[in-house]
PDB file of C-alpha atoms in Angstrom:
ATOM      1  CA  MET F 875     303.844  77.464  92.279  1.00 43.00           C
ATOM      2  CA  LYS F 876     304.680  74.997  89.786  1.00 38.00           C
ATOM      3  CA  PRO F 877     302.897  72.238  89.023  1.00 39.00           C
ATOM      4  CA  ALA F 878     304.581  68.748  90.401  1.00 44.00           C
ATOM      5  CA  ALA F 879     306.273  66.955  87.567  1.00 44.00           C
ATOM      6  CA  PRO F 880     304.465  63.772  86.132  1.00 42.00           C
ATOM      7  CA  GLY F 881     306.951  61.434  87.648  1.00 45.00           C
ATOM      8  CA  ARG F 882     306.787  62.679  91.022  1.00 42.00           C
ATOM      9  CA  ALA F 883     303.354  62.832  90.771  1.00 41.00           C
ATOM     10  CA  LEU F 884     302.904  58.987  89.720  1.00 34.00           C
ATOM     11  CA  LEU F 885     305.400  58.108  92.601  1.00 34.00           C
ATOM     12  CA  CYS F 886     302.931  59.742  94.870  1.00 35.00           C
ATOM     13  CA  ALA F 887     300.127  58.307  93.906  1.00 38.00           C
ATOM     14  CA  LEU F 888     301.933  54.578  93.800  1.00 34.00           C
ATOM     15  CA  GLY F 889     302.763  55.344  97.042  1.00 40.00           C
ATOM     16  CA  LEU F 890     299.712  56.260  98.415  1.00 36.00           C
ATOM     17  CA  ALA F 891     298.058  53.164  96.420  1.00 37.00           C
ATOM     18  CA  LEU F 892     300.671  50.900  98.150  1.00 33.00           C
ATOM     19  CA  TRP F 893     300.241  52.252 101.707  1.00 35.00           C
ATOM     20  CA  LEU F 894     296.312  51.750 101.036  1.00 35.00           C
ATOM     21  CA  GLY F 895     297.033  48.359  99.928  1.00 37.00           C
ATOM     22  CA  CYS F 896     298.858  47.449 102.981  1.00 34.00           C
ATOM     23  CA  ALA F 897     296.555  48.929 105.323  1.00 35.00           C
ATOM     24  CA  ARG F 898     293.629  46.684 103.831  1.00 37.00           C
ATOM     25  CA  GLY F 899     295.940  43.843 103.998  1.00 38.00           C
ATOM     26  CA  LEU F 900     296.450  44.365 107.877  1.00 33.00           C
ATOM     27  CA  GLN F 901     292.703  44.924 108.440  1.00 34.00           C
ATOM     28  CA  ARG F 902     292.147  41.572 106.802  1.00 38.00           C
ATOM     29  CA  SER F 903     294.904  39.684 108.525  1.00 37.00           C
ATOM     30  CA  SER F 904     293.786  40.873 111.854  1.00 36.00           C
ATOM     31  CA  GLY F 905     289.967  41.214 111.523  1.00 43.00           C
ATOM     32  CA  SER F 906     287.283  38.594 110.938  1.00 54.00           C
ATOM     33  CA  HIS F 907     289.224  36.365 108.720  1.00 68.00           C
ATOM     34  CA  ASP F 908     291.743  35.440 110.984  1.00 82.00           C
ATOM     35  CA  TRP F 909     290.973  31.917 112.084  1.00 91.00           C
ATOM     36  CA  LYS F 910     292.478  29.155 113.875  1.00 92.00           C
ATOM     37  CA  LYS F 911     290.722  25.841 113.660  1.00 95.00           C
ATOM     38  CA  LEU F 912     288.487  23.918 111.099  1.00 97.00           C
ATOM     39  CA  ILE F 913     285.184  22.454 112.106  1.00 97.00           C
ATOM     40  CA  MET F 914     283.788  19.659 110.685  1.00 98.00           C
ATOM     41  CA  VAL F 915     279.911  19.537 111.246  1.00 98.00           C
ATOM     42  CA  HIS F 916     277.707  16.512 110.890  1.00 98.00           C
ATOM     43  CA  HIS F 917     273.933  16.990 111.575  1.00 96.00           C
ATOM     44  CA  TRP F 918     271.307  14.342 112.134  1.00 97.00           C
ATOM     45  CA  PRO F 919     268.846  14.714 109.229  1.00 95.00           C
ATOM     46  CA  ALA F 920     265.611  13.822 111.943  1.00 93.00           C
ATOM     47  CA  THR F 921     266.562  16.537 114.418  1.00 93.00           C
ATOM     48  CA  VAL F 922     267.349  19.058 111.644  1.00 91.00           C
ATOM     49  CA  CYS F 923     264.150  18.245 110.142  1.00 90.00           C
ATOM     50  CA  LYS F 924     262.132  18.609 113.141  1.00 86.00           C
ATOM     51  CA  SER F 925     263.435  21.977 113.524  1.00 77.00           C
ATOM     52  CA  THR F 926     262.131  23.294 110.751  1.00 75.00           C
ATOM     53  CA  GLU F 927     258.179  24.723 109.936  1.00 67.00           C
ATOM     54  CA  HIS F 928     258.079  22.423 107.105  1.00 69.00           C
ATOM     55  CA  GLY F 929     260.142  19.211 107.579  1.00 68.00           C
ATOM     56  CA  CYS F 930     261.606  17.459 105.158  1.00 84.00           C
ATOM     57  CA  ARG F 931     260.629  14.590 102.889  1.00 79.00           C
ATOM     58  CA  GLU F 932     262.524  11.524 103.149  1.00 83.00           C
ATOM     59  CA  PRO F 933     265.346  12.480 105.368  1.00 89.00           C
ATOM     60  CA  PRO F 934     268.504  10.037 105.378  1.00 94.00           C
ATOM     61  CA  ASP F 935     268.792   7.633 108.413  1.00 96.00           C
ATOM     62  CA  TYR F 936     272.715   8.529 108.346  1.00 97.00           C
ATOM     63  CA  TRP F 937     274.432  11.401 109.506  1.00 98.00           C
ATOM     64  CA  THR F 938     275.310  13.827 107.043  1.00 98.00           C
ATOM     65  CA  ILE F 939     277.551  16.871 106.410  1.00 98.00           C
ATOM     66  CA  HIS F 940     276.404  20.511 107.193  1.00 96.00           C
ATOM     67  CA  GLY F 941     279.774  21.833 106.767  1.00 97.00           C
ATOM     68  CA  LEU F 942     283.369  22.584 106.956  1.00 98.00           C
ATOM     69  CA  TRP F 943     283.962  25.818 108.359  1.00 97.00           C
ATOM     70  CA  ALA F 944     286.784  28.271 110.099  1.00 96.00           C
ATOM     71  CA  ASP F 945     286.005  28.832 113.535  1.00 92.00           C
ATOM     72  CA  LYS F 946     285.964  32.496 112.816  1.00 84.00           C
ATOM     73  CA  ALA F 947     285.551  33.965 109.524  1.00 82.00           C
ATOM     74  CA  ASP F 948     282.660  33.899 106.826  1.00 88.00           C
ATOM     75  CA  MET F 949     282.045  35.326 103.467  1.00 92.00           C
ATOM     76  CA  CYS F 950     286.009  36.115 102.969  1.00 94.00           C
ATOM     77  CA  ASN F 951     285.776  36.582  99.116  1.00 93.00           C
ATOM     78  CA  ARG F 952     282.841  37.538  97.687  1.00 92.00           C
ATOM     79  CA  SER F 953     284.456  37.783  94.317  1.00 95.00           C
ATOM     80  CA  TRP F 954     284.811  33.948  94.397  1.00 96.00           C
ATOM     81  CA  PRO F 955     281.495  32.483  93.164  1.00 95.00           C
ATOM     82  CA  PHE F 956     280.372  28.817  93.476  1.00 96.00           C
ATOM     83  CA  LYS F 957     280.525  26.950  90.019  1.00 96.00           C
ATOM     84  CA  LEU F 958     278.656  23.735  90.183  1.00 95.00           C
ATOM     85  CA  ASP F 959     280.644  22.499  87.196  1.00 96.00           C
ATOM     86  CA  GLU F 960     283.694  22.290  89.351  1.00 97.00           C
ATOM     87  CA  ILE F 961     282.238  19.733  91.450  1.00 97.00           C
ATOM     88  CA  LYS F 962     280.567  17.140  88.861  1.00 96.00           C
ATOM     89  CA  ASP F 963     282.638  14.492  89.443  1.00 97.00           C
ATOM     90  CA  LEU F 964     281.823  14.694  93.085  1.00 97.00           C
ATOM     91  CA  MET F 965     278.251  14.587  92.801  1.00 95.00           C
ATOM     92  CA  PRO F 966     277.414  11.140  93.413  1.00 95.00           C
ATOM     93  CA  ASP F 967     278.577  11.649  96.853  1.00 97.00           C
ATOM     94  CA  MET F 968     277.563  15.201  97.630  1.00 96.00           C
ATOM     95  CA  LYS F 969     274.026  14.123  96.936  1.00 93.00           C
ATOM     96  CA  MET F 970     274.300  11.022  99.636  1.00 95.00           C
ATOM     97  CA  TYR F 971     276.655  12.490 101.975  1.00 97.00           C
ATOM     98  CA  TRP F 972     275.990  16.302 101.671  1.00 96.00           C
ATOM     99  CA  PRO F 973     272.480  16.622 100.761  1.00 93.00           C
ATOM    100  CA  ASP F 974     270.395  19.604 101.362  1.00 91.00           C
ATOM    101  CA  LEU F 975     267.501  18.718 103.705  1.00 89.00           C
ATOM    102  CA  LEU F 976     265.710  21.886 103.364  1.00 85.00           C
ATOM    103  CA  HIS F 977     266.032  23.021  99.932  1.00 81.00           C
ATOM    104  CA  PRO F 978     265.419  19.780  97.697  1.00 71.00           C
ATOM    105  CA  SER F 979     266.365  20.267  94.210  1.00 71.00           C
ATOM    106  CA  PRO F 980     267.656  18.285  91.340  1.00 67.00           C
ATOM    107  CA  ASN F 981     271.536  19.076  92.263  1.00 64.00           C
ATOM    108  CA  SER F 982     271.125  20.362  96.133  1.00 65.00           C
ATOM    109  CA  SER F 983     273.323  22.999  94.866  1.00 86.00           C
ATOM    110  CA  PHE F 984     271.277  25.954  97.403  1.00 90.00           C
ATOM    111  CA  LEU F 985     273.127  24.277 100.410  1.00 92.00           C
ATOM    112  CA  TRP F 986     276.594  23.791  98.554  1.00 95.00           C
ATOM    113  CA  LYS F 987     276.779  27.660  97.064  1.00 95.00           C
ATOM    114  CA  HIS F 988     275.924  28.619 100.470  1.00 94.00           C
ATOM    115  CA  GLU F 989     278.786  26.804 102.166  1.00 96.00           C
ATOM    116  CA  TRP F 990     281.159  27.547  99.462  1.00 97.00           C
ATOM    117  CA  GLU F 991     280.675  31.329  99.722  1.00 96.00           C
ATOM    118  CA  LYS F 992     280.372  31.644 103.215  1.00 96.00           C
ATOM    119  CA  HIS F 993     282.981  28.926 104.716  1.00 97.00           C
ATOM    120  CA  GLY F 994     284.774  27.495 101.472  1.00 97.00           C
ATOM    121  CA  THR F 995     286.259  31.086 100.565  1.00 96.00           C
ATOM    122  CA  CYS F 996     287.634  31.287 104.022  1.00 96.00           C
ATOM    123  CA  VAL F 997     289.293  28.171 104.549  1.00 97.00           C
ATOM    124  CA  ALA F 998     290.434  28.317 100.865  1.00 96.00           C
ATOM    125  CA  GLN F 999     293.884  30.302 102.259  1.00 93.00           C
ATOM    126  CA  LEU F1000     294.937  26.451 102.880  1.00 96.00           C
ATOM    127  CA  GLU F1001     296.748  24.778  99.926  1.00 97.00           C
ATOM    128  CA  ALA F1002     294.709  21.643 100.798  1.00 97.00           C
ATOM    129  CA  LEU F1003     291.451  23.334 100.237  1.00 98.00           C
ATOM    130  CA  GLY F1004     292.643  26.045  97.869  1.00 97.00           C
ATOM    131  CA  SER F1005     289.790  25.597  95.448  1.00 98.00           C
ATOM    132  CA  GLU F1006     285.814  24.804  95.437  1.00 98.00           C
ATOM    133  CA  ARG F1007     287.102  21.543  94.016  1.00 98.00           C
ATOM    134  CA  LYS F1008     289.662  20.943  96.829  1.00 98.00           C
ATOM    135  CA  TYR F1009     287.319  22.255  99.641  1.00 98.00           C
ATOM    136  CA  PHE F1010     284.248  19.886  98.726  1.00 98.00           C
ATOM    137  CA  GLY F1011     286.583  17.164  98.099  1.00 98.00           C
ATOM    138  CA  LYS F1012     288.526  17.289 101.241  1.00 98.00           C
ATOM    139  CA  ALA F1013     285.148  17.726 103.335  1.00 98.00           C
ATOM    140  CA  LEU F1014     284.266  14.487 101.595  1.00 98.00           C
ATOM    141  CA  ASP F1015     287.433  12.686 102.616  1.00 98.00           C
ATOM    142  CA  LEU F1016     287.247  13.927 106.278  1.00 98.00           C
ATOM    143  CA  TYR F1017     283.731  12.942 106.559  1.00 98.00           C
ATOM    144  CA  ARG F1018     284.792   9.430 105.561  1.00 98.00           C
ATOM    145  CA  ALA F1019     287.854   9.230 107.457  1.00 98.00           C
ATOM    146  CA  LEU F1020     285.701  10.275 110.527  1.00 98.00           C
ATOM    147  CA  ALA F1021     283.072   7.794 110.193  1.00 98.00           C
ATOM    148  CA  LEU F1022     281.040   9.049 112.579  1.00 98.00           C
ATOM    149  CA  ASN F1023     277.887   6.905 111.678  1.00 98.00           C
ATOM    150  CA  SER F1024     279.900   3.708 112.085  1.00 97.00           C
ATOM    151  CA  MET F1025     281.534   4.973 115.372  1.00 97.00           C
ATOM    152  CA  LEU F1026     278.283   5.677 116.946  1.00 97.00           C
ATOM    153  CA  GLN F1027     277.367   2.273 116.008  1.00 96.00           C
ATOM    154  CA  LYS F1028     280.660   0.623 117.605  1.00 95.00           C
ATOM    155  CA  LEU F1029     279.500   2.339 120.760  1.00 95.00           C
ATOM    156  CA  GLY F1030     276.102   1.138 120.722  1.00 95.00           C
ATOM    157  CA  VAL F1031     274.507   4.766 120.394  1.00 96.00           C
ATOM    158  CA  VAL F1032     271.677   4.084 117.935  1.00 96.00           C
ATOM    159  CA  PRO F1033     268.499   6.159 116.873  1.00 96.00           C
ATOM    160  CA  SER F1034     265.434   5.213 119.371  1.00 91.00           C
ATOM    161  CA  GLY F1035     262.098   6.499 120.118  1.00 84.00           C
ATOM    162  CA  GLY F1036     261.869   5.251 123.713  1.00 83.00           C
ATOM    163  CA  ASN F1037     265.572   5.197 125.232  1.00 89.00           C
ATOM    164  CA  TYR F1038     267.383   8.313 126.476  1.00 95.00           C
ATOM    165  CA  TYR F1039     271.233   8.624 126.345  1.00 97.00           C
ATOM    166  CA  GLN F1040     273.514  10.811 128.823  1.00 97.00           C
ATOM    167  CA  VAL F1041     274.918  13.717 126.717  1.00 97.00           C
ATOM    168  CA  SER F1042     278.363  12.954 129.081  1.00 97.00           C
ATOM    169  CA  ASP F1043     278.369   9.432 128.268  1.00 97.00           C
ATOM    170  CA  ILE F1044     278.185  10.173 124.174  1.00 97.00           C
ATOM    171  CA  LYS F1045     280.876  12.580 124.377  1.00 97.00           C
ATOM    172  CA  ASP F1046     283.335  10.888 126.537  1.00 97.00           C
ATOM    173  CA  ALA F1047     282.814   7.794 124.386  1.00 96.00           C
ATOM    174  CA  LEU F1048     283.623   9.842 121.210  1.00 97.00           C
ATOM    175  CA  SER F1049     286.337  11.211 122.793  1.00 97.00           C
ATOM    176  CA  SER F1050     288.042   7.932 123.394  1.00 96.00           C
ATOM    177  CA  LEU F1051     287.655   6.784 119.981  1.00 96.00           C
ATOM    178  CA  TYR F1052     289.061  10.439 118.449  1.00 97.00           C
ATOM    179  CA  GLY F1053     291.401  11.095 120.935  1.00 97.00           C
ATOM    180  CA  VAL F1054     289.775  14.619 121.073  1.00 97.00           C
ATOM    181  CA  PRO F1055     286.478  16.101 122.688  1.00 96.00           C
ATOM    182  CA  PRO F1056     283.708  17.075 119.918  1.00 97.00           C
ATOM    183  CA  LYS F1057     281.031  19.459 120.355  1.00 97.00           C
ATOM    184  CA  ILE F1058     277.649  18.149 120.637  1.00 97.00           C
ATOM    185  CA  GLN F1059     274.328  20.228 120.252  1.00 97.00           C
ATOM    186  CA  CYS F1060     270.801  19.775 120.679  1.00 96.00           C
ATOM    187  CA  LEU F1061     267.327  21.021 119.957  1.00 94.00           C
ATOM    188  CA  PRO F1062     265.933  21.833 123.129  1.00 93.00           C
ATOM    189  CA  PRO F1063     262.695  20.496 124.241  1.00 90.00           C
ATOM    190  CA  GLU F1064     259.706  22.278 122.878  1.00 82.00           C
ATOM    191  CA  GLN F1065     256.437  22.839 124.818  1.00 77.00           C
ATOM    192  CA  GLY F1066     255.075  19.692 126.035  1.00 75.00           C
ATOM    193  CA  GLU F1067     258.429  17.560 125.521  1.00 80.00           C
ATOM    194  CA  GLU F1068     260.433  16.037 128.305  1.00 86.00           C
ATOM    195  CA  VAL F1069     263.887  16.130 126.508  1.00 94.00           C
ATOM    196  CA  GLN F1070     266.297  17.792 124.305  1.00 95.00           C
ATOM    197  CA  LEU F1071     267.152  16.018 120.970  1.00 95.00           C
ATOM    198  CA  LEU F1072     270.558  15.058 119.410  1.00 97.00           C
ATOM    199  CA  GLY F1073     271.151  17.509 116.584  1.00 96.00           C
ATOM    200  CA  GLN F1074     274.791  18.275 115.355  1.00 97.00           C
ATOM    201  CA  ILE F1075     277.991  16.793 116.302  1.00 98.00           C
ATOM    202  CA  GLU F1076     281.604  18.807 115.223  1.00 98.00           C
ATOM    203  CA  LEU F1077     284.910  17.614 115.521  1.00 98.00           C
ATOM    204  CA  CYS F1078     287.701  20.039 114.713  1.00 98.00           C
ATOM    205  CA  PHE F1079     291.310  20.030 113.038  1.00 98.00           C
ATOM    206  CA  THR F1080     293.997  22.355 113.157  1.00 97.00           C
ATOM    207  CA  LYS F1081     295.234  24.085 109.862  1.00 95.00           C
ATOM    208  CA  ASP F1082     297.457  21.014 109.055  1.00 95.00           C
ATOM    209  CA  LEU F1083     294.332  18.847 109.337  1.00 97.00           C
ATOM    210  CA  GLN F1084     295.012  17.000 112.645  1.00 97.00           C
ATOM    211  CA  LEU F1085     292.189  16.630 115.112  1.00 98.00           C
ATOM    212  CA  ARG F1086     292.375  18.839 118.038  1.00 97.00           C
ATOM    213  CA  GLY F1087     289.565  19.530 120.414  1.00 94.00           C
ATOM    214  CA  CYS F1088     286.754  21.964 119.974  1.00 91.00           C
ATOM    215  CA  ALA F1089     286.700  23.626 123.102  1.00 82.00           C
ATOM    216  CA  GLU F1090     289.781  24.995 122.873  1.00 59.00           C
ATOM    217  CA  PRO F1091     290.123  28.764 122.330  1.00 49.00           C
ATOM    218  CA  GLY F1092     288.354  29.586 119.204  1.00 42.00           C
ATOM    219  CA  ARG F1093     285.812  32.260 119.039  1.00 39.00           C
ATOM    220  CA  PRO F1094     284.628  33.400 122.876  1.00 35.00           C
ATOM    221  CA  GLY F1095     280.836  33.413 123.008  1.00 35.00           C
ATOM    222  CA  ALA F1096     280.381  31.925 119.675  1.00 40.00           C
ATOM    223  CA  PRO F1097     276.607  29.908 119.796  1.00 38.00           C
ATOM    224  CA  ALA F1098     277.147  26.498 118.960  1.00 37.00           C
ATOM    225  CA  GLY F1099     280.355  26.740 116.893  1.00 40.00           C
ATOM    226  CA  GLY F1100     278.299  28.929 114.226  1.00 44.00           C
ATOM    227  CA  ALA F1101     275.344  26.704 114.033  1.00 44.00           C
ATOM    228  CA  GLY F1102     272.815  27.364 111.472  1.00 49.00           C
ATOM    229  CA  GLY F1103     273.868  27.824 107.927  1.00 56.00           C
ATOM    230  CA  ALA F1104     271.157  28.336 104.739  1.00 58.00           C
ATOM    231  CA  GLY F1105     268.363  28.266 107.570  1.00 52.00           C
ATOM    232  CA  LEU F1106     269.455  24.499 108.757  1.00 52.00           C
ATOM    233  CA  ALA F1107     269.073  24.192 112.640  1.00 50.00           C
ATOM    234  CA  GLN F1108     268.789  27.516 113.622  1.00 57.00           C
ATOM    235  CA  ASP F1109     267.858  26.536 117.327  1.00 81.00           C
ATOM    236  CA  LEU F1110     270.656  24.120 118.039  1.00 90.00           C
ATOM    237  CA  GLN F1111     272.337  24.955 121.036  1.00 93.00           C
ATOM    238  CA  VAL F1112     275.270  23.276 123.104  1.00 95.00           C
ATOM    239  CA  CYS F1113     273.642  19.996 124.776  1.00 96.00           C
ATOM    240  CA  LYS F1114     272.741  20.563 128.291  1.00 94.00           C
ATOM    241  CA  ASP F1115     274.269  17.891 130.354  1.00 94.00           C
ATOM    242  CA  GLY F1116     271.629  15.616 131.090  1.00 96.00           C
ATOM    243  CA  PRO F1117     269.601  13.085 129.035  1.00 96.00           C
ATOM    244  CA  VAL F1118     269.243  13.417 125.203  1.00 97.00           C
ATOM    245  CA  LEU F1119     267.118  11.687 122.665  1.00 96.00           C
ATOM    246  CA  TYR F1120     268.720  10.363 119.620  1.00 97.00           C
ATOM    247  CA  PRO F1121     265.315  10.343 117.418  1.00 95.00           C
ATOM    248  CA  PRO F1122     264.985   7.555 114.781  1.00 94.00           C
ATOM    249  CA  PRO F1123     263.943   8.930 111.469  1.00 89.00           C
ATOM    250  CA  PRO F1124     260.436   9.510 110.411  1.00 80.00           C
TER     251      PRO F1124
END
């Protein structure tokens, strides 16, 4: 049998490569990287620090950013590394509003690296979030626009060591302000404690950055909207109906 002509062999190899590329593309688009909503995740430092074995040093007395996540995807592009230099101009706001509560360091880069590699590389398919600088910058913009700290104060929901709130009251009040229901997560009571602790509040967006309800279909059965990242608040769960304590900073 005559060997295949070089040109024909090349075409066959090219065809096979294209077919494999298309197959991989289909797998990516229909697999774990296919997401439908963005989740802006705020957490309450006093509760996050209580949920860890070693606590935190001087946690902020205001809600801070945990992350900006896609509802399904994570670790979408392992070849897109985090580079601290790309967000140098954001550093003052990052340190204030997006601190690493559990891994203190001069630049808090442990948490930011984790959030970019796990979540940022997925939502970067959107033009508005299409680079590391855009991702962190837009997350800060959304945090400021939502102004959760001010909204809770406006509602009279403030940290207290003795007064309990009803989870449904907080959820209904925030829904009335934002026009969409949030997802509220708590740290369940430990042995000897009577009530759950307010820990995390998620507000969700469409891909064109319009607010939408967090309870609308996303990932069935996902615990607490994917709560837990870089060791943060791994034990948080969707709050049970009933009383909740909003703990003051230590």
